[in-house]
Tab-separated table of C-alpha atoms in Angstrom:
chain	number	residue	atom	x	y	z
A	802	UNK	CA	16.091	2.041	20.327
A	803	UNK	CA	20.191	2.496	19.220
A	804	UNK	CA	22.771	-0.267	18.243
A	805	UNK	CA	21.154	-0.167	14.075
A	806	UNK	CA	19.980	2.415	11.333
A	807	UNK	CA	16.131	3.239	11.427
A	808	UNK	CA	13.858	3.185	8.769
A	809	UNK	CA	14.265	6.547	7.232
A	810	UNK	CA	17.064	8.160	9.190
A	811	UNK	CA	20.295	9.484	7.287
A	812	UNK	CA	23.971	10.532	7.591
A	813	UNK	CA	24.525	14.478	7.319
A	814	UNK	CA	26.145	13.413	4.235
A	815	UNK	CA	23.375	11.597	2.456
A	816	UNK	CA	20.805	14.126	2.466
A	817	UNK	CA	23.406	16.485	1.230
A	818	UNK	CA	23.155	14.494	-1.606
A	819	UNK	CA	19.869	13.320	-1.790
A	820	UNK	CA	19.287	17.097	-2.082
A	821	UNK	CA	21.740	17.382	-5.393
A	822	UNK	CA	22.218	15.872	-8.567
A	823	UNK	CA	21.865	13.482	-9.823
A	824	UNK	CA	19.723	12.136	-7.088
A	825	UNK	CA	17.032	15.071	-6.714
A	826	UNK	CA	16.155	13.975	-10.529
A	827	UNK	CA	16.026	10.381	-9.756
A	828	UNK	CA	14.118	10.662	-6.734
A	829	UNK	CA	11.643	12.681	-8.547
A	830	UNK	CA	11.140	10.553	-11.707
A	831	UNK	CA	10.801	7.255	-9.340
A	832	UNK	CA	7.968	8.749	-7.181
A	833	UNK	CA	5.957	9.841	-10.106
A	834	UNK	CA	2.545	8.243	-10.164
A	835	UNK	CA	2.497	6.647	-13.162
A	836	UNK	CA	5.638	5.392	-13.761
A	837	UNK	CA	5.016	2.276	-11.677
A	838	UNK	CA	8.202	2.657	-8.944
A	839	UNK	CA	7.986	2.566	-5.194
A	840	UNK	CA	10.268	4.202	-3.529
A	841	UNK	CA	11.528	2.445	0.153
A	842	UNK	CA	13.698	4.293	2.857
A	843	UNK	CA	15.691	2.540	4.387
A	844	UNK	CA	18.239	2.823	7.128
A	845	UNK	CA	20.878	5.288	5.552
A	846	UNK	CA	19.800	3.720	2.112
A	847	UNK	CA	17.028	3.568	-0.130
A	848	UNK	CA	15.423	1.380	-2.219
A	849	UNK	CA	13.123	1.653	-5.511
A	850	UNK	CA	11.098	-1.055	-6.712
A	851	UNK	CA	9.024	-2.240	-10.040
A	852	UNK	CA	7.036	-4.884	-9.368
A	853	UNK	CA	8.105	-5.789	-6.342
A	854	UNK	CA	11.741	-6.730	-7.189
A	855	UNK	CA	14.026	-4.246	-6.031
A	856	UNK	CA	15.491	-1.810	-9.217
A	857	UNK	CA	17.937	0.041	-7.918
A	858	UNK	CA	19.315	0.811	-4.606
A	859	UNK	CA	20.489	4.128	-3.656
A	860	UNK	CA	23.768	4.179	-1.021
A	861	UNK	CA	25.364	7.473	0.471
A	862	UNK	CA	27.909	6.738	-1.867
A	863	UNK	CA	26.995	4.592	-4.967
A	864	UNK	CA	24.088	2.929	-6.682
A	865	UNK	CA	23.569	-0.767	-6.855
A	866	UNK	CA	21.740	-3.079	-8.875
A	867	UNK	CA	21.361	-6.647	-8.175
A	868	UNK	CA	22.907	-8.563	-11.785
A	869	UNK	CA	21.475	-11.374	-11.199
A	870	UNK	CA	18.311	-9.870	-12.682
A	871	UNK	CA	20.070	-10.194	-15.837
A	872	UNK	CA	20.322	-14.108	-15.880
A	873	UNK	CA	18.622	-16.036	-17.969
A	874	UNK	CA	19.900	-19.324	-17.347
A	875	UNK	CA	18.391	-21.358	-14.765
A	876	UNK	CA	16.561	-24.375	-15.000
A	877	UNK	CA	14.266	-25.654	-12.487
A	878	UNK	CA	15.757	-29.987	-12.593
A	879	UNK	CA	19.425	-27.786	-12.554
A	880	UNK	CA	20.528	-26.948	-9.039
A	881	UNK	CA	24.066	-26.006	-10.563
A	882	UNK	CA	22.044	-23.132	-12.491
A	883	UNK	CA	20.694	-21.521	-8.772
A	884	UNK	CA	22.005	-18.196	-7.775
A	885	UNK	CA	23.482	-19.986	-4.138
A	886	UNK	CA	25.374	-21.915	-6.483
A	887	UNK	CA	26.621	-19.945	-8.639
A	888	UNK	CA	27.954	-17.423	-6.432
A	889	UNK	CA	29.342	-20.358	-3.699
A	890	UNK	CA	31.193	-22.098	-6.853
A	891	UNK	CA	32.673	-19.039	-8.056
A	892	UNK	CA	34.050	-18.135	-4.368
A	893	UNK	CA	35.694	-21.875	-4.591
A	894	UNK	CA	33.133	-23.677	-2.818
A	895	UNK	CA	33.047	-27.367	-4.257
A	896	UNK	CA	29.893	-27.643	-6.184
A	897	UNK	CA	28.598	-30.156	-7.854
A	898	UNK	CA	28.269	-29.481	-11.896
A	899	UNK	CA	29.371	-26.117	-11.612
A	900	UNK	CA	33.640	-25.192	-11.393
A	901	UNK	CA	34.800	-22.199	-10.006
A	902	UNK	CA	35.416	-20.839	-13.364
A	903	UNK	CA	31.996	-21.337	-15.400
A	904	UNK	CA	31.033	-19.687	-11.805
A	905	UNK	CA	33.304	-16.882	-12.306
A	906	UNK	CA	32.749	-16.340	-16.092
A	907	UNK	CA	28.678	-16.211	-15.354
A	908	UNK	CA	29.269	-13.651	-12.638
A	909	UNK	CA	31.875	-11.353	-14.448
A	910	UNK	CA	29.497	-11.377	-17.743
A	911	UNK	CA	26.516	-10.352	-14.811
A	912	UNK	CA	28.409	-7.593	-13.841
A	913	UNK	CA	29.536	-6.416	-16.425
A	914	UNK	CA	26.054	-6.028	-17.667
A	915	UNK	CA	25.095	-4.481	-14.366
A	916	UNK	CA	27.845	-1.933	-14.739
A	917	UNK	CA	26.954	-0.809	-17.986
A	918	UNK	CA	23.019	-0.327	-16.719
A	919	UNK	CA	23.924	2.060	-13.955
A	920	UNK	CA	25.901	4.295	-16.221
A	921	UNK	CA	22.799	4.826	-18.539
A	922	UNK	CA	22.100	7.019	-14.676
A	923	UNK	CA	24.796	9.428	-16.134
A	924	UNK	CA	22.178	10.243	-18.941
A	925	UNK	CA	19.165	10.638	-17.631
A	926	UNK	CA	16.564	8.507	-14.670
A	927	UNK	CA	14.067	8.059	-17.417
A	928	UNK	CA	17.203	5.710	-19.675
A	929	UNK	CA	17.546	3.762	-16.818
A	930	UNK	CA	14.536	2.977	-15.650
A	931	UNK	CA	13.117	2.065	-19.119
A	932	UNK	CA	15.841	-0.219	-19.380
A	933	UNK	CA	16.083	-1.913	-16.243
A	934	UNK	CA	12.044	-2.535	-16.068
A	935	UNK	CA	12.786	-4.631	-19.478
A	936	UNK	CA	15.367	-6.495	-17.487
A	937	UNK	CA	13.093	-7.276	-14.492
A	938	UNK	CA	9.985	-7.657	-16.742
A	939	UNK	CA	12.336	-10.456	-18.273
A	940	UNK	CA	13.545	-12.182	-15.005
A	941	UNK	CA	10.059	-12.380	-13.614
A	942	UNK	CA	8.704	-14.421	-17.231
A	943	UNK	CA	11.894	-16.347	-16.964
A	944	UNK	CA	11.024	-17.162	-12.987
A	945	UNK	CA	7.361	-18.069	-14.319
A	946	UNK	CA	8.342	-19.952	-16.996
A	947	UNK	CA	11.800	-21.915	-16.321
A	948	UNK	CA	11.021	-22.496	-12.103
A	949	UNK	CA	7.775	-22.337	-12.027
A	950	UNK	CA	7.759	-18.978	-9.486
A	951	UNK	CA	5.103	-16.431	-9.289
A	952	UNK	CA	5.217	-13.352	-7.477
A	953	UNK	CA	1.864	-12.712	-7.317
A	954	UNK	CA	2.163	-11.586	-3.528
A	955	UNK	CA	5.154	-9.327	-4.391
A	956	UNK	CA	3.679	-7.530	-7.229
A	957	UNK	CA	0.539	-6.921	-4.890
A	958	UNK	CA	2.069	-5.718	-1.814
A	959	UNK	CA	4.064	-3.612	-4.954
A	960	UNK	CA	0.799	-2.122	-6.361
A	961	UNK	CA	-1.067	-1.513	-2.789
A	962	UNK	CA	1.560	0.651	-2.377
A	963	UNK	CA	1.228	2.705	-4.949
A	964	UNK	CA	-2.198	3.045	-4.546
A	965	UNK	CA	-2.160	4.090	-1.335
A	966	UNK	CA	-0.278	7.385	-1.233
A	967	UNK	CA	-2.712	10.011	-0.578
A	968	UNK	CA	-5.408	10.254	1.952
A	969	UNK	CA	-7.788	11.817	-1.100
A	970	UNK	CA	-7.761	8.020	-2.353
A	971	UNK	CA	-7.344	5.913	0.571
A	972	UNK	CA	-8.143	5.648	4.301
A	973	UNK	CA	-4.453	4.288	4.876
A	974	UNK	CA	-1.028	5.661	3.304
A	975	UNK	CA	1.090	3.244	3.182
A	976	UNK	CA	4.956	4.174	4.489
A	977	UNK	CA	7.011	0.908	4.025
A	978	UNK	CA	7.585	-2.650	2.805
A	979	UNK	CA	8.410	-5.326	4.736
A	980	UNK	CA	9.809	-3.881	7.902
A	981	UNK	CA	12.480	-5.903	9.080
A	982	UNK	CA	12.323	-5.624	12.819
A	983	UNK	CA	15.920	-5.525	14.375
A	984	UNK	CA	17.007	-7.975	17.087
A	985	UNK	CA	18.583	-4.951	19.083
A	986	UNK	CA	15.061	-3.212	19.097
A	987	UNK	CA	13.974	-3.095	22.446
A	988	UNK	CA	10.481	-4.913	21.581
A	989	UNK	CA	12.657	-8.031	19.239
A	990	UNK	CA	11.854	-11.510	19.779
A	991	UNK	CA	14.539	-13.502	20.866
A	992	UNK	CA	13.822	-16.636	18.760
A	993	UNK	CA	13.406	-14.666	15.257
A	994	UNK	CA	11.186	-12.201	14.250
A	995	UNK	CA	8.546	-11.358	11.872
A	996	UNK	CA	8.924	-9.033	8.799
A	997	UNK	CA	5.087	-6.983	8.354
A	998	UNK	CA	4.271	-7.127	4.833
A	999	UNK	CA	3.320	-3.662	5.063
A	1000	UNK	CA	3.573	-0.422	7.187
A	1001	UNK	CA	0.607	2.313	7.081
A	1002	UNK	CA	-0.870	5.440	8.711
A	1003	UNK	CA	-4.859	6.644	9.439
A	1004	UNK	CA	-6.125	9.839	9.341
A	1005	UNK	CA	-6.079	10.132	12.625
A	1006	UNK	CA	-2.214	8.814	12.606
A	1007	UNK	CA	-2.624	5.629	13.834
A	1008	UNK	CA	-0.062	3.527	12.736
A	1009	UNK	CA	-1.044	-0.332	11.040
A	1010	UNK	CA	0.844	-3.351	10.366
A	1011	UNK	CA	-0.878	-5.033	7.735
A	1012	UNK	CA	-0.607	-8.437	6.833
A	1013	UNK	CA	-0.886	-9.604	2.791
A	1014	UNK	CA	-2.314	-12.571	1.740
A	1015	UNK	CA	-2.974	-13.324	-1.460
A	1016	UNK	CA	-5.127	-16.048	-2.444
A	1017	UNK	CA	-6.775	-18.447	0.318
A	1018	UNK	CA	-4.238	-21.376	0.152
A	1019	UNK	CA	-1.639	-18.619	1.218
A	1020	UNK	CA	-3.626	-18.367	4.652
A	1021	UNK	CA	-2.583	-22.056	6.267
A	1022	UNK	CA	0.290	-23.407	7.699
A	1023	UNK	CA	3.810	-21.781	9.631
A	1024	UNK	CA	2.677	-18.372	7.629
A	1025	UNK	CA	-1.002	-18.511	8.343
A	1026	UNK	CA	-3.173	-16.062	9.968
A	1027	UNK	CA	-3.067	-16.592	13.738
A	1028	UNK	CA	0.821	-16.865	13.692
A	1029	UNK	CA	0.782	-13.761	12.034
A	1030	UNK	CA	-1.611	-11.845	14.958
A	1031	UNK	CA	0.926	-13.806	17.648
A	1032	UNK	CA	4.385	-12.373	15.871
A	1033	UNK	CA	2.261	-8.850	15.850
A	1034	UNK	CA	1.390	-9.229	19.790
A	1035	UNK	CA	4.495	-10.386	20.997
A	1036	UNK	CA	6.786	-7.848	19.055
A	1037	UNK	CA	4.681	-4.509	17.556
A	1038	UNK	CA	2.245	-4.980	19.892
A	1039	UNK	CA	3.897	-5.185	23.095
A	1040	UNK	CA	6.310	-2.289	22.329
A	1041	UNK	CA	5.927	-0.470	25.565
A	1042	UNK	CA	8.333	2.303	25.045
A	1043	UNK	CA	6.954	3.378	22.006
A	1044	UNK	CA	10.052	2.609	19.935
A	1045	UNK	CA	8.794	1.577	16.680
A	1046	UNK	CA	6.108	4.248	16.359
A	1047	UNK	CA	8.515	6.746	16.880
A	1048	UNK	CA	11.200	5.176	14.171
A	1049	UNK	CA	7.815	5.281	11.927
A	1050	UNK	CA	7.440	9.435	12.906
A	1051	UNK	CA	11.020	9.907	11.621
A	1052	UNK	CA	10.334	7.936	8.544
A	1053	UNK	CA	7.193	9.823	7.894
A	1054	UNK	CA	8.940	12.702	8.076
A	1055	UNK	CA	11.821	11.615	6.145
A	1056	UNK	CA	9.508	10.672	3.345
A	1057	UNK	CA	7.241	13.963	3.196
A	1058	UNK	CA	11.186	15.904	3.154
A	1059	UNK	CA	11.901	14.026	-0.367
A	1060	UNK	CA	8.237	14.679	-1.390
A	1061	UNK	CA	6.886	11.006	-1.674
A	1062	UNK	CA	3.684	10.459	0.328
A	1063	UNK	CA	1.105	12.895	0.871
A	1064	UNK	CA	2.254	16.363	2.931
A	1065	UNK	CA	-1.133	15.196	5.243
A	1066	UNK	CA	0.292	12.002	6.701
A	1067	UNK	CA	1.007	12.105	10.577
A	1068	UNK	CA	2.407	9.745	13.256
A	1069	UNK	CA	0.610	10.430	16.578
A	1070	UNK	CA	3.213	9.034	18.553
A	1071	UNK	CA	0.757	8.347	21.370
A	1072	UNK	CA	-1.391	6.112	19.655
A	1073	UNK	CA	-0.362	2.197	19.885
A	1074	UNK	CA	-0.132	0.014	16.222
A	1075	UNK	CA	-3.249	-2.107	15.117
A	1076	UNK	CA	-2.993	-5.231	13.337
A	1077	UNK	CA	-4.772	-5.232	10.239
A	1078	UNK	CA	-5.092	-8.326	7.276
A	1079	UNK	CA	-5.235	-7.423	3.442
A	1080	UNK	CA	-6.971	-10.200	1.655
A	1081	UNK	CA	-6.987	-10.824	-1.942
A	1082	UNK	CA	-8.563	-13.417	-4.175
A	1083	UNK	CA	-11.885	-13.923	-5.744
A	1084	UNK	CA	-15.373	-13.954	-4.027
A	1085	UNK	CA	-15.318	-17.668	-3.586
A	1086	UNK	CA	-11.821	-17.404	-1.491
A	1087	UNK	CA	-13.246	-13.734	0.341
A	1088	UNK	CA	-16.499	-16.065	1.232
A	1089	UNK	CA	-14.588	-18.465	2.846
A	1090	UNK	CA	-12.116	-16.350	4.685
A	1091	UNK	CA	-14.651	-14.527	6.212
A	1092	UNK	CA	-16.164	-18.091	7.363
A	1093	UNK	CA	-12.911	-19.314	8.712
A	1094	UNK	CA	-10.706	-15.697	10.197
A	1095	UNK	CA	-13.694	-13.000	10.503
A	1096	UNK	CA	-13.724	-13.966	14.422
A	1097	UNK	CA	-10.775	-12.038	14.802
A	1098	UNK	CA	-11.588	-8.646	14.298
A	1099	UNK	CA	-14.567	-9.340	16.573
A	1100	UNK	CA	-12.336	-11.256	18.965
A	1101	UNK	CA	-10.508	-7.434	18.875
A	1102	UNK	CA	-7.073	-9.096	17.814
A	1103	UNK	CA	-7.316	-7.466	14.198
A	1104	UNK	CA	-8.416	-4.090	14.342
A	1105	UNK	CA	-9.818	-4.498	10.411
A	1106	UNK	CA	-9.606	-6.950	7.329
A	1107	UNK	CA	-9.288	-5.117	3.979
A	1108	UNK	CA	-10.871	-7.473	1.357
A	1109	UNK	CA	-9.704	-6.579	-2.249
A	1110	UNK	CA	-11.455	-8.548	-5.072
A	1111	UNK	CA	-9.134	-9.791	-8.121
A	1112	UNK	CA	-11.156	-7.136	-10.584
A	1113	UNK	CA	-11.021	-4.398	-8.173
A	1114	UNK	CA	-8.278	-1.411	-7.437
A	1115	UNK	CA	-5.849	-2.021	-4.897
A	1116	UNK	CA	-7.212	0.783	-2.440
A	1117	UNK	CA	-7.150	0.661	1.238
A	1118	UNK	CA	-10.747	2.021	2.285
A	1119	UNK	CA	-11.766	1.285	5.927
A	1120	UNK	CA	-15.834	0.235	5.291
């Protein structure tokens, strides 16, 4: 599998880095259990996330952090107020309600704003953080409130995350977020291809590719269940050269190097993935999944359905 960057694997000169300041101390204060980050390898980049929206991003060379987080001004009847359009307008694209200069003041003030929030870095992880969790806290009521957006989904793939980090409190660690698979891997689809919610290991290292769904109404149409189990079968699943479980070994590895998931965690690279659902809701919407998508872990096409109830943890335990 060549041609892109794998999950995980680094220049020479990144981990040089990664293994100085200031990014030792940052990489340290984000993987700290109760701080509420989630920290993402990616290929020859990282990412840390509160919440599900992504906080800051870590490049060989710089740090990035999207400023869009910082606006406060859309309106859900106002297309001219989108992010698209902003950004289009201010690169001179004609759009309607919007000139490229409003555009261009909006995104100057952004990054300006954006700027100033990765110096507070030069002070300390903890500043920054703790200041750019108020941002996000504030974009995601403003998203809520103004559009009408949840990310309910987000924020639980976000927390099953960090629940799962340890095999002393879970049956499956989970090692990434949506895994976007490459069209040069050697098991791609040719007409598009899926990105798996989430990425985990078994005891016995067994890699899973588990599928979130939050509430039942989440569960029909182009994203529903059996789509899901046919994007698994004809990509994951029919990886006959082993490919993606070994770009998952390196990323384990990678990952237990910088100290974030549990020193226990193994890939066996013979072992072939297993499709596994994560369902969340209330009893009412577990009763009725069962009904409906139960047949197919004993049809064998999901090798296990984790059911987690709205008042419960966020543990993976395999019953």
């Amino acid at each position: 599998m060549v041609g892109f960057n794998k999950r995980g694997v680094f220049s020479n000169f990144f981990w040089k880095r990664l293994k100085t300041e200031p990014l030792t101390s940052i990489i340290k204060y984000a993987s700290k259990a109760d701080n509420g980050l989630d920290v993402q390898l990616r290929g020859n980049y990282i990412n840390i996330y509160y919440k599900g929206g992504n906080i800051l991003k870590i490049k060989p060379k710089s740090f990035f952090f999207d400023k869009f987080y910082f606006y406060t001004g859309c309106k859900k009847e106002d297309r001219s107020t989108r992010k698209t359009i902003i950004l289009d307008a201010s690169k001179g694209k004609e759009q309607e309600g919007l000139s490229k200069k409003e555009a261009l003041q909006i995104v100057n003030e952004l990054e300006d704003q954006a700027d100033k929030l990765i110096k507070l870095l030069d002070i300390s992880a903890e500043k920054y953080f703790d200041t750019a969790k108020s941002v996000i806290d504030k974009w995601l009521e403003i998203q809520q409130s103004a559009l009408d957006i949840n990310h309910n989904e987000k924020a639980s793939q976000h927390l099953i995350s960090l629940y799962n980090r340890s095999f002393d409190t879970s049956d499956i660690i989970v090692i990434d977020l949506e895994y976007a698979i490459s069209q040069k891997a050697s098991f791609a689809e040719k007409n598009g291809n899926p990105r798996p919610d989430i990425i985990g290991v078994d005891r016995s290292g067994q890699i899973h590719v588990l599928e979130l769904k939050y509430r039942f109404q989440a569960t029909e149409g182009d994203a529903g269940i059996e789509q899901h189990i046919l994007d698994f079968e004809k990509t994951i699943g029919k990886d006959s050269k082993g490919d993606f479980v070994s770009e998952m070994y390196d990323l384990v590895e990678s990952k237990k190097e910088l100290g974030l998931i549990d020193c226990q965690c193994n890939v066996d690279i013979h072992k072939k993935p297993v499709f596994d659902l994560i369902f969340r809701g209330t009893e009412q919407d577990v009763s009725r999944f069962v009904t409906q998508y139960g047949h197919f872990k004993t049809d064998g096409r999901v090798h296990n359905i984790f059911y987690l109830l709205d008042n419960s943890n966020y543990r993976l335990f395999d019953k």
